[in-house]
Coordinates of C-alpha atoms and ligand atoms in Angstrom, one line a residue:
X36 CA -71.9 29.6 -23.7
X37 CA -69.5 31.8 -21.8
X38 CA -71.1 34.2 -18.6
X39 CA -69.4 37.3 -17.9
X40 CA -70.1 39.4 -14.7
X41 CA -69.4 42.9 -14.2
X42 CA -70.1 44.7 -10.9
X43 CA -72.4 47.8 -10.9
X44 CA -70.0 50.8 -9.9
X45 CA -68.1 49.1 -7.7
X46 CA -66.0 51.0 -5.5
X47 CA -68.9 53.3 -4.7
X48 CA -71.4 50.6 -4.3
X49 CA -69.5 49.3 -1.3
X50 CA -69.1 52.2 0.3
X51 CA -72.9 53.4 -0.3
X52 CA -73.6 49.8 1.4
X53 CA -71.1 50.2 3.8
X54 CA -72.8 54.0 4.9
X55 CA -76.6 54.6 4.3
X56 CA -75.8 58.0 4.5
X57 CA -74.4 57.9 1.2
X58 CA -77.2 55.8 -0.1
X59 CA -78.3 57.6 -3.1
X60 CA -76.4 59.8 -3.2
X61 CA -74.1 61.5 -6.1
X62 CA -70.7 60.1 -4.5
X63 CA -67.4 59.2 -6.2
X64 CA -64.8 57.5 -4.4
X65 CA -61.4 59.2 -5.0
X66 CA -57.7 59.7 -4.1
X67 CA -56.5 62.5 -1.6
X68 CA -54.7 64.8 -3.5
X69 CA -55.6 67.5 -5.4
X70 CA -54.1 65.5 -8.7
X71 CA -56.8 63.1 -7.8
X72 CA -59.2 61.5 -10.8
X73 CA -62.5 59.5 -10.5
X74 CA -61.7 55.6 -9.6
X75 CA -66.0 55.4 -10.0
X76 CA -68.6 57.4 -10.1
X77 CA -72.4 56.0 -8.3
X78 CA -75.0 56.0 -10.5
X79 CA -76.5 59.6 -9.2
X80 CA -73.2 61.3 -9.8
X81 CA -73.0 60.1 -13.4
X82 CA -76.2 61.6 -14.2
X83 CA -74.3 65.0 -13.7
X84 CA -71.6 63.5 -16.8
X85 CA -68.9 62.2 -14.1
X86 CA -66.9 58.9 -15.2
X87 CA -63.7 57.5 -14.5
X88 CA -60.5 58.6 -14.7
X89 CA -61.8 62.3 -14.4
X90 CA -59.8 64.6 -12.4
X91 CA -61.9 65.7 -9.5
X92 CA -61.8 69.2 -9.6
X93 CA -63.9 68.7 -12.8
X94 CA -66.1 66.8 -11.1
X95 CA -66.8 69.1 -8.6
X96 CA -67.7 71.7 -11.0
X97 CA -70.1 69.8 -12.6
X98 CA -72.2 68.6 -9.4
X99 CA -71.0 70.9 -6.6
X100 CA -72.7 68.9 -3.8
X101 CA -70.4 65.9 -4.9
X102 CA -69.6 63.6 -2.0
X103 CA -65.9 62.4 -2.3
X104 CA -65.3 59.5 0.0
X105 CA -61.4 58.2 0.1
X106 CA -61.3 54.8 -1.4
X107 CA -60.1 51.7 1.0
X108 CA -58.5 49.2 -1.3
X109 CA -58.2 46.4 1.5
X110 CA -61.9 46.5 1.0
X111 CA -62.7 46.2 -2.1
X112 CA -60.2 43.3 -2.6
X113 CA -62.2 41.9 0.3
X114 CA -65.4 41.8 -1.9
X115 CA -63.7 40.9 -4.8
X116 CA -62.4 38.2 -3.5
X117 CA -66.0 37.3 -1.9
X118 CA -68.1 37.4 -5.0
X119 CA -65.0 35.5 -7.4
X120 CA -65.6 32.3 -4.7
X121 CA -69.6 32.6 -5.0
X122 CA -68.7 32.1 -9.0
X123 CA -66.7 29.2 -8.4
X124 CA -69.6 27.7 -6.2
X125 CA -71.3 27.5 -10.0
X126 CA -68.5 26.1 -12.2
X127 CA -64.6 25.8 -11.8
X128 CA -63.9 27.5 -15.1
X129 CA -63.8 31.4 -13.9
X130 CA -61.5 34.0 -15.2
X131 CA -61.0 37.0 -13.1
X132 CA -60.1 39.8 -15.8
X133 CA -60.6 42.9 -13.2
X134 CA -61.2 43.3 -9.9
X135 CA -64.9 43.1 -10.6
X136 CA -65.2 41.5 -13.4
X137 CA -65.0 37.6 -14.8
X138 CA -65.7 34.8 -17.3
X139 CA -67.2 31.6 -16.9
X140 CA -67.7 28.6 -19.2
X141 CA -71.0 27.5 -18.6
X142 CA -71.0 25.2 -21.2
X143 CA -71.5 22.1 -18.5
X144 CA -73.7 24.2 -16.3
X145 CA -77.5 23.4 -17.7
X146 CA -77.9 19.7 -15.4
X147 CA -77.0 21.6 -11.9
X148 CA -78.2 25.1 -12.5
X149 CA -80.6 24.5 -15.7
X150 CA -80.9 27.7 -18.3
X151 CA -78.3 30.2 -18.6
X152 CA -80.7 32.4 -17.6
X153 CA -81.6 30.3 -14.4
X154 CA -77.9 30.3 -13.4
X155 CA -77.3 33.9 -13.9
X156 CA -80.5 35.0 -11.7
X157 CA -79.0 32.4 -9.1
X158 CA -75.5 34.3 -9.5
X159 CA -77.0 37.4 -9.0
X160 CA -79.7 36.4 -6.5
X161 CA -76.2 35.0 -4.4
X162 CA -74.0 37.8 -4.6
X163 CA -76.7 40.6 -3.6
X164 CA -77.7 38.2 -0.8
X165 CA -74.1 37.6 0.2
X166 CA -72.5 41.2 -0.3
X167 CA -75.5 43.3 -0.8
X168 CA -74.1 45.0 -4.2
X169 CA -75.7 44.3 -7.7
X170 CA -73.7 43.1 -10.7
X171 CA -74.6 42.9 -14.2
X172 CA -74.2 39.8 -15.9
X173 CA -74.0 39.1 -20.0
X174 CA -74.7 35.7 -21.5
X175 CA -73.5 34.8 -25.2
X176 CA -71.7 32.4 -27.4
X177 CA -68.8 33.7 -27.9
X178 CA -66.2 35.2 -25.1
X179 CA -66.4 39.5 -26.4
X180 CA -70.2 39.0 -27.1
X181 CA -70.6 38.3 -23.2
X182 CA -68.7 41.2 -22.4
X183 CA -70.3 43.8 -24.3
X184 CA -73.7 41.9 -23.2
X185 CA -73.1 42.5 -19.8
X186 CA -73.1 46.2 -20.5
X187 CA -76.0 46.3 -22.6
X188 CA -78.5 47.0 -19.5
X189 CA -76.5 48.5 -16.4
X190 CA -77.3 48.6 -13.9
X191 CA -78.6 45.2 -12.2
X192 CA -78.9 44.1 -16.2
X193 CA -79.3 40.5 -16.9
X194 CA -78.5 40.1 -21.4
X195 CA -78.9 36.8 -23.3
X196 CA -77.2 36.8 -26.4
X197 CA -78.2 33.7 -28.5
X198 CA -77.1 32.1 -31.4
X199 CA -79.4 33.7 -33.6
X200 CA -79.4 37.0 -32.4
X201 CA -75.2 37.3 -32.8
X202 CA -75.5 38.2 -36.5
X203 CA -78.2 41.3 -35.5
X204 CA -76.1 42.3 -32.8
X205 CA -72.9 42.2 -34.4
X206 CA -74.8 44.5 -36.9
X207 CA -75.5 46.7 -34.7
X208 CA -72.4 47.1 -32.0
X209 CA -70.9 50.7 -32.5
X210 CA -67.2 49.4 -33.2
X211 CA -66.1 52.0 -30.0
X212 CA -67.6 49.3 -28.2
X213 CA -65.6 46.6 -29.4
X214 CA -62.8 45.6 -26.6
X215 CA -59.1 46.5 -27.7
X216 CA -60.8 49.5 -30.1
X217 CA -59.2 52.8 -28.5
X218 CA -59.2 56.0 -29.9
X219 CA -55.9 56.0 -32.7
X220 CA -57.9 52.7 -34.1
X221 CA -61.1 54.8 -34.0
X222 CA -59.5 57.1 -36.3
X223 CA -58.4 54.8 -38.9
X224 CA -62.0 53.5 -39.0
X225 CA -63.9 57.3 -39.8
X226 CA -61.5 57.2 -42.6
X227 CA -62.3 53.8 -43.7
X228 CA -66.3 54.7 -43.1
X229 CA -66.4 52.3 -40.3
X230 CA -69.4 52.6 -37.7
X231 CA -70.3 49.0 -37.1
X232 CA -68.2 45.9 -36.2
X233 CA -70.2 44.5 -38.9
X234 CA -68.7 46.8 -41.7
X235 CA -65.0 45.5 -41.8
X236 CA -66.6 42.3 -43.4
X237 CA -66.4 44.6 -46.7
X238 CA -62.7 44.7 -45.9
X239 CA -60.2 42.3 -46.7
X240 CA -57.9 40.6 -43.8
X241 CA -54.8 41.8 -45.3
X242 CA -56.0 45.0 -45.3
X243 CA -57.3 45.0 -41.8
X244 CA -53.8 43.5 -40.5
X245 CA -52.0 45.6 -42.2
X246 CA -53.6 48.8 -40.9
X247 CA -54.1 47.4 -37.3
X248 CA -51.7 45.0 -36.6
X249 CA -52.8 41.7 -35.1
X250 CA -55.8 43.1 -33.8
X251 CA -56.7 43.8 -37.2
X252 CA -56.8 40.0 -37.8
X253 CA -58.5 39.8 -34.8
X254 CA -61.4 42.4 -35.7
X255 CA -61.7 40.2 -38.8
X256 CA -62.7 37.3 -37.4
X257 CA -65.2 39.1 -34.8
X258 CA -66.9 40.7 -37.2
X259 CA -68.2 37.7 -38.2
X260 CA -69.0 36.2 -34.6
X261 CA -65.5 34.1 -34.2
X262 CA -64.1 34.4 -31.2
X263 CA -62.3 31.2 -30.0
X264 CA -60.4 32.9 -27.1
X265 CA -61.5 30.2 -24.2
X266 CA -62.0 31.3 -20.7
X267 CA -58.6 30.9 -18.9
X268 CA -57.8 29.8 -15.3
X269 CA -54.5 30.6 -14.1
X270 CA -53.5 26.8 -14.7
X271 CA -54.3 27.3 -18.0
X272 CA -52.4 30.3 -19.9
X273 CA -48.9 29.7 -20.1
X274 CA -47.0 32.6 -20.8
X275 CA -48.4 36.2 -21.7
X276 CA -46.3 37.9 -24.2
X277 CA -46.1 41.4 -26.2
X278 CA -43.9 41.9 -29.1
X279 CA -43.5 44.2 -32.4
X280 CA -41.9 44.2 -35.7
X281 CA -40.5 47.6 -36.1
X282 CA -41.6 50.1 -39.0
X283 CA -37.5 49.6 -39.6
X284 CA -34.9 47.9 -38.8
X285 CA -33.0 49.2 -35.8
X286 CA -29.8 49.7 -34.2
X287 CA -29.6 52.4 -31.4
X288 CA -29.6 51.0 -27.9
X289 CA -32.4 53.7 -26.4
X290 CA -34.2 52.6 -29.3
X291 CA -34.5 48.8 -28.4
X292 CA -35.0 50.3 -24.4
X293 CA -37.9 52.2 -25.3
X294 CA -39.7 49.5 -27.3
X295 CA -38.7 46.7 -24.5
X296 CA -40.2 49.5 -21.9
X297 CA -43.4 49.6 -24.1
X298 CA -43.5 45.8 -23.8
X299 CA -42.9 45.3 -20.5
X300 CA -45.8 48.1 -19.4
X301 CA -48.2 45.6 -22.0
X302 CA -47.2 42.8 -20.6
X303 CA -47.5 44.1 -16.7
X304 CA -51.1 45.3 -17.6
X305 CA -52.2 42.1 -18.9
X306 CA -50.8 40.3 -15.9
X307 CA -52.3 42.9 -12.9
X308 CA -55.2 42.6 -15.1
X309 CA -55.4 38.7 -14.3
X310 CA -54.3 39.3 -10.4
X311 CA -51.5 37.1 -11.7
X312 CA -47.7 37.3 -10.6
X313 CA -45.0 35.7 -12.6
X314 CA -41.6 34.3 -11.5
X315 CA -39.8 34.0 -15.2
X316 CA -39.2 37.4 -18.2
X317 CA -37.7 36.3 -21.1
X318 CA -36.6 38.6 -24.5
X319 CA -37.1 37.9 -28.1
X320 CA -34.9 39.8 -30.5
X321 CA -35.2 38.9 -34.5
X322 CA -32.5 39.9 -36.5
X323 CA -32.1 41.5 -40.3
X324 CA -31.0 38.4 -41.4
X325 CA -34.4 36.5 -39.6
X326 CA -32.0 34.8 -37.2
X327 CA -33.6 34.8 -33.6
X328 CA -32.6 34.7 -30.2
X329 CA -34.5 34.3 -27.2
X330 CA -33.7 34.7 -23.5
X331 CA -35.4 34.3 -20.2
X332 CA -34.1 33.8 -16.7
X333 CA -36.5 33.1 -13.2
X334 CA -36.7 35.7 -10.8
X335 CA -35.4 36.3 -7.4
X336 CA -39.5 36.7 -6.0
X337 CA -42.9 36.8 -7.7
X338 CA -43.7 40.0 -9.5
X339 CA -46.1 41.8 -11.3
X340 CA -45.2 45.3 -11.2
X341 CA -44.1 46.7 -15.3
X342 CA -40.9 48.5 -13.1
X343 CA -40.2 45.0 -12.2
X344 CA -40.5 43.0 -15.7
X345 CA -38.7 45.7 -17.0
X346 CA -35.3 45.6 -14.9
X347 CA -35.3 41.7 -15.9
X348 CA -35.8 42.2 -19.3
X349 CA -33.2 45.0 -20.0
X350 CA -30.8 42.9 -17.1
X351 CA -31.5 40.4 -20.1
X352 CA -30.8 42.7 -23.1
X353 CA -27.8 44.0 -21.4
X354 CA -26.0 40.5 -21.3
X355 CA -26.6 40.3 -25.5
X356 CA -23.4 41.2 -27.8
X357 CA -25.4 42.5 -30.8
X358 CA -24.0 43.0 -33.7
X359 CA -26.7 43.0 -36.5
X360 CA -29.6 45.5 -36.7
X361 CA -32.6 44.4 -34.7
X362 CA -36.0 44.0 -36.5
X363 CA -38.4 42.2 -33.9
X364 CA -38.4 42.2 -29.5
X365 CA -40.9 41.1 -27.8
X366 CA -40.8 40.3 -24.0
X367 CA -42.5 37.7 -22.4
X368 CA -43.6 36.8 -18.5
X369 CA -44.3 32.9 -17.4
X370 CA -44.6 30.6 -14.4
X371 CA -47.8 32.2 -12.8
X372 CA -50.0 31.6 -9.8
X373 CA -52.9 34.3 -8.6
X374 CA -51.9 36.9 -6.5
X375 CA -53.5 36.5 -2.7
X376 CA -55.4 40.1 -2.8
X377 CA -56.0 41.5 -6.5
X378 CA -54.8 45.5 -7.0
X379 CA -56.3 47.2 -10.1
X380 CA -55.2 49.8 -11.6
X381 CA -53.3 51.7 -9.3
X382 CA -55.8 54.8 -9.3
X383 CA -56.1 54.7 -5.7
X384 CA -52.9 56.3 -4.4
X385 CA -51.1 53.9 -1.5
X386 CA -50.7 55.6 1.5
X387 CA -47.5 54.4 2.0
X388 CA -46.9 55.3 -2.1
X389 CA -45.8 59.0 -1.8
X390 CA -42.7 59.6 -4.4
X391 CA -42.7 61.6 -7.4
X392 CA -42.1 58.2 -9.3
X393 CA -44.9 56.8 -7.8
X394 CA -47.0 59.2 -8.9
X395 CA -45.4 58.7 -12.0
X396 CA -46.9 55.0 -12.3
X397 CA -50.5 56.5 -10.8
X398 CA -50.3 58.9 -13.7
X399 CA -49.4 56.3 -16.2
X400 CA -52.6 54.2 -15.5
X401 CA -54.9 56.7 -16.1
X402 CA -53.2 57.2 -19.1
X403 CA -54.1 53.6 -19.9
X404 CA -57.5 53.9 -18.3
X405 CA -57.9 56.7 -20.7
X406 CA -56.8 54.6 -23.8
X407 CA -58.7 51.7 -22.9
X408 CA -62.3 53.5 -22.0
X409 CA -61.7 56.9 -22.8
X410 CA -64.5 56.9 -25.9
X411 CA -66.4 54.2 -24.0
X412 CA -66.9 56.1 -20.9
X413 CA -67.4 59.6 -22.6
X414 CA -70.1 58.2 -24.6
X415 CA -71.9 56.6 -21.9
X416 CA -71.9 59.9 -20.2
X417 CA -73.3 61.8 -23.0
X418 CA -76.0 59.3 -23.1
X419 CA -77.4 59.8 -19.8
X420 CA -80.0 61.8 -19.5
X421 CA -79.4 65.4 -17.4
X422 CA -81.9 66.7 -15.0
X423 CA -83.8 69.0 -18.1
X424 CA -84.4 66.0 -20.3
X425 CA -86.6 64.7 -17.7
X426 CA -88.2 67.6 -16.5
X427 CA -91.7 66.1 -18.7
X428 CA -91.0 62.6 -17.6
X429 CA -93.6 60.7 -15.7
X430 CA -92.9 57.3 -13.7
X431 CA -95.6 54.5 -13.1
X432 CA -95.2 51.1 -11.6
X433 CA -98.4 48.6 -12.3
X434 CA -99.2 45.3 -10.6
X435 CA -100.6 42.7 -13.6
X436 CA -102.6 39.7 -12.9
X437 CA -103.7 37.0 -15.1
X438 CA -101.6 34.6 -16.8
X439 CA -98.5 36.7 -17.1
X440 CA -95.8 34.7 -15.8
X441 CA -94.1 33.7 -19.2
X442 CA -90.7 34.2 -20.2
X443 CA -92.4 36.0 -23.4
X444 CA -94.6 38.4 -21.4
X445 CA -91.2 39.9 -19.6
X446 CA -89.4 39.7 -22.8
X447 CA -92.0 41.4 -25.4
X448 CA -92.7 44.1 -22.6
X449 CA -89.4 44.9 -22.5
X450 CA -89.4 45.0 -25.8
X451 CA -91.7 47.3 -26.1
X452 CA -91.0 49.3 -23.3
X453 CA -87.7 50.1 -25.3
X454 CA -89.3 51.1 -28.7
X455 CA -90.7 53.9 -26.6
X456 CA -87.4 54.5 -25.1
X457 CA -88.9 53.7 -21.2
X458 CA -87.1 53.1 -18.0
X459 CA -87.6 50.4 -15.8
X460 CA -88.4 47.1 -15.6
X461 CA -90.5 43.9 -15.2
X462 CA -90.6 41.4 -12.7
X463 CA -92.8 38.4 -11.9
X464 CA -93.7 38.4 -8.1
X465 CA -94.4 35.2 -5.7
X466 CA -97.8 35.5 -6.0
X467 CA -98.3 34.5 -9.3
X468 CA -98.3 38.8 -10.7
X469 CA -95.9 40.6 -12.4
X470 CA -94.2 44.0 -11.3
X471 CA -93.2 46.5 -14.1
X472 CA -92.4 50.4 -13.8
X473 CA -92.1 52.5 -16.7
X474 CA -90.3 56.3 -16.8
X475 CA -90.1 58.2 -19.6
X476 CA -92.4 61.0 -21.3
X477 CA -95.9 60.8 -20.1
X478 CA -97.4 59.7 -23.6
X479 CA -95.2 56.7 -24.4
X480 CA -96.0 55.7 -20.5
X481 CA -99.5 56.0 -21.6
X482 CA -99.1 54.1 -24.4
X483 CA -97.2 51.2 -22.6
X484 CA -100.3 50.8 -20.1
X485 CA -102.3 50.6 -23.3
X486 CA -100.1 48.2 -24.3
X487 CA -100.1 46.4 -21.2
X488 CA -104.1 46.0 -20.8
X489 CA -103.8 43.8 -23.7
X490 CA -100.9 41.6 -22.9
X491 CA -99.1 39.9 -26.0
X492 CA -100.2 37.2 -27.7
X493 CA -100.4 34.0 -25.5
X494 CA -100.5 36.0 -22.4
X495 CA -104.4 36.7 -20.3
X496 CA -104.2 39.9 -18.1
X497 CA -107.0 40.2 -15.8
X498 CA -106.3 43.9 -14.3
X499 CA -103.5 45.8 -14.2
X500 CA -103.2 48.6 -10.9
X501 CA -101.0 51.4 -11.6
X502 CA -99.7 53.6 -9.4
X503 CA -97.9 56.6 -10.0
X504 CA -94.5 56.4 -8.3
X505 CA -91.7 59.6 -7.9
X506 CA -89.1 59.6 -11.2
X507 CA -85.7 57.8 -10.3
X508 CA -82.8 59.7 -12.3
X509 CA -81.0 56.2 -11.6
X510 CA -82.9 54.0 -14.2
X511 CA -80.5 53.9 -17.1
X512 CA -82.6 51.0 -19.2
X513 CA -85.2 48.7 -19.4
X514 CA -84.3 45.9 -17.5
X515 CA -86.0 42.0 -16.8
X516 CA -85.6 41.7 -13.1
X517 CA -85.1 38.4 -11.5
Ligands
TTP754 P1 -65.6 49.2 -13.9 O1 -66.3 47.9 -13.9 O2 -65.0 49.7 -15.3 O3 -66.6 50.4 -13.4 P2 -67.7 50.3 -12.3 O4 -67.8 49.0 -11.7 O5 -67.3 51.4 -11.3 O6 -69.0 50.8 -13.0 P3 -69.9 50.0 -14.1 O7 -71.2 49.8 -13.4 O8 -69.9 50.8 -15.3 O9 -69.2 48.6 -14.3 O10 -64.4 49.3 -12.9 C1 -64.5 48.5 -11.7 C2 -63.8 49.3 -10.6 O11 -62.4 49.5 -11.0 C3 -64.4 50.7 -10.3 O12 -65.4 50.6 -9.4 C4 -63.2 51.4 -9.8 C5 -62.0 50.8 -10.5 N1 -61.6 51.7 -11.6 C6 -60.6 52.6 -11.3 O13 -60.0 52.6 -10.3 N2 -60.3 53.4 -12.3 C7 -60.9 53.4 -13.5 O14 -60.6 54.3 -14.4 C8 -61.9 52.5 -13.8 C9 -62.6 52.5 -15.1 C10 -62.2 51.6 -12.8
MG755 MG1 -68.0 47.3 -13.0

């Protein structure tokens, strides 16, 4: 089973921990200028449709009383860093893919930490103990199951994906929401009538790769649940490359810079991504004729940047004689070990970073940002509810005693609680009870205590107390607490 752990916006968690005054609060943690975007949004402020990457002026105009707190980098990293070593206190196999975000295998895990589930509370119990910030965490078989898992119940969520639920949830996933899917694929799948991941089984592979490329192969296989991509330590992956057979064959040398450019900035990504730094670029160039060459050289320090890669590789183009018309590059980075303190996505401008080409490279990442969660993130915002939509919404928390404790009690209330589209959660306490609140309109709250009285099948409930409690705008879901 592979874990993957997300944090709950993370930027403006630490700096609500890190100031009770902001506790709360709609606050988004930003850049100076007045080019600035959205690194994150809290919770409160995406309630008024505020998301990443959005320019802050826009953000403003949508919740005026917006609180816009500079972001320290230095700090982040700091807790990045912090919550990455309380994963490798559970199991050595942890891949950092952000800078608040990982795998783990946790195939060996069940003798030291018993169920996934167990693990994961323990995870989560750690880091909020630790670093006072909550995470999300997403438990499945298969590496891109976890992932989307984790994101199922934000904030605080805690999602088991087993075996037997895959094919239903596979079923179900919006393809948006499949990693790698950004909006040009989206396009190609309204005309091909594709909503699910589970509809490009009618499609053939050769059709898929064809229209998409190798992630069309890729989507193939996911849509029916095979994804063998392991979880990968640094020591692990070997090289990270990018490359392209072009539409036609090619001969102009702005041409072959462009495409090694395009390369180098995929390449770059993927390795930032990791918090990786590489000491060797090499080229790939495929001929007419199919004859290949290949060409790398190690150097002079450790880099990451795309700038960086991309002065090698052309430094490597340039010493070529070419002579035939080029039909394949690709560009490749090796020789990796993690960088000391991880930088994401440069959203946050440098102070030191002030040049036009600098805010060149700031400009280009939110480009990318845009690409990778543009649809993502726009849909999550039009999901949330606004302030009208819960103008009839009533919010109840109820103690329940009897002999409630059982995995199944949590599990079917939730259950429930989301057939009538509820807020909230469920909780078992110390003393034997179990904690749930439910939001939502007043009759399906009504309903649920109905509900609730009886207890499911297996379960006694002696009394249940309710108490009516003040709505929270901040309840997304319906989560199982642990
Ligand atoms: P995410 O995990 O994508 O977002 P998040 O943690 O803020 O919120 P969520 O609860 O939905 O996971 O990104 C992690 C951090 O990376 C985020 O706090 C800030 C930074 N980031 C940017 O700087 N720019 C971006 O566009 C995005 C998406 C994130
Ligand atoms: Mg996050």
């Amino acid at each position: 089973m592979i874990l993957h752990l997300d944090m709950d916006a993370f930027f403006a968690s630490v700096e609500q921990r890190d100031n009770p005054d902001l506790e709360g609060k709609p606050i988004v943690v930003s850049g100076h200028s007045m080019r600035s975007v959205v690194s994150t949004a809290s919770y409160e402020a995406r309630q008024y449709g505020i998301h990443s990457a959005m320019p802050i002026f826009q953000a403003r105009q949508k919740c005026p009383h917006l609180i816009i707190v500079p972001g320290s980098r230095h700090k982040y990293q700091a807790d990045s860093k912090a919550i990455m070593s309380i994963l490798k206190e559970f199991s050595p196999h942890v891949e950092q893919v952000s800078i608040d975000e990982a795998y783990m295998d946790i195939s060996g895990t069940r003798t030291l930490f018993g169920s996934p589930e167990n693990l994961a509370g323990r995870i989560k119990d750690n880091i909020w103990d630790t670093l006072s910030l909550s995470c999300s965490i997403g438990i499945a078989p298969v590496k891109f199951l976890a992932k989307i898992a984790s994101d199922m119940n934000k904030p605080d969520g805690l999602t088991l994906i087993s075996p037997s639920e895959m094919d239903e949830v596979i079923r179900q996933l919006p393809i948006e929401k499949v990693p790698g899917v950004g909006k040009q694929a989206m396009k190609q799948m309204a005309s091909l009538h594709v909503r699910t991941l589970a509809d490009l089984r009618h499609f053939d592979v050769r059709l898929l790769t064809q229209k998409f490329g190798k992630m069309g192969t890729r989507l193939s296989q996911l849509a029916i649940g095979m994804d063998d991509s392991p979880v990968e330590t640094t020591s692990v992956r070997k090289s990270i490359s990018s490359e392209s057979t072009l539409e036609r064959d090619i001969s102009s040398y702005d041409d072959s810079k462009k495409i090694i450019l395009d390369h180098c900035q995929q390449v770059g990504q993927d390795l930032r991504r990791r918090f990786w730094v590489c000491r060797h670029v090499s080229i790939k160039i495929k001929f007419s004729d199919f004859t290949q060459i290949t060409r790398g050289r190690k150097t002079k320090g450790w880099i990451s940047s795309s700038r960086a890669i991309f002065h090698e590789a052309m430094h490597l183009y340039d010493g070529l004689v070419i002579k035939k018309k080029i039909r394949l590059i690709g560009v490749g980075v090796s020789d990796f070990q993690g960088r000391e303190a991880p930088v994401q996505l440069s959203l946050l401008p440098d102070p030191e970073e002030n040049s036009e080409k600098k805010w060149q490279t700031v400009d280009n990442a939110v480009d990318s940002v845009w690409k990778k969660f543009g649809s993502h993130l726009v849909q999550k915002a039009s999901l949330r509810q606004g302030g009208s939509a819960m103008e009839n919404h009533t919010a109840v928390k109820i103690t329940i005693q009897g002999r409630v404790q059982g995995v199944c009690f949590r599990a079917s209330t939730r259950q429930r609680a989301l057939e009538h589209r509820l807020k909230g959660y469920v909780q078992n306490l110390f003393d034997g009870s179990v904690e749930a609140l439910f939001q939502g309109p007043k009759a399906d709250v009504d309903a649920m205590l109905i509900w609730c009285r009886q207890g499911p099948p297996g379960a006694r409930v002696d009394q249940v107390t309710p108490a009516a409690v003040a709505v929270n705008p901040m309840l997304l879901d319906f989560t199982i607490r642990y």
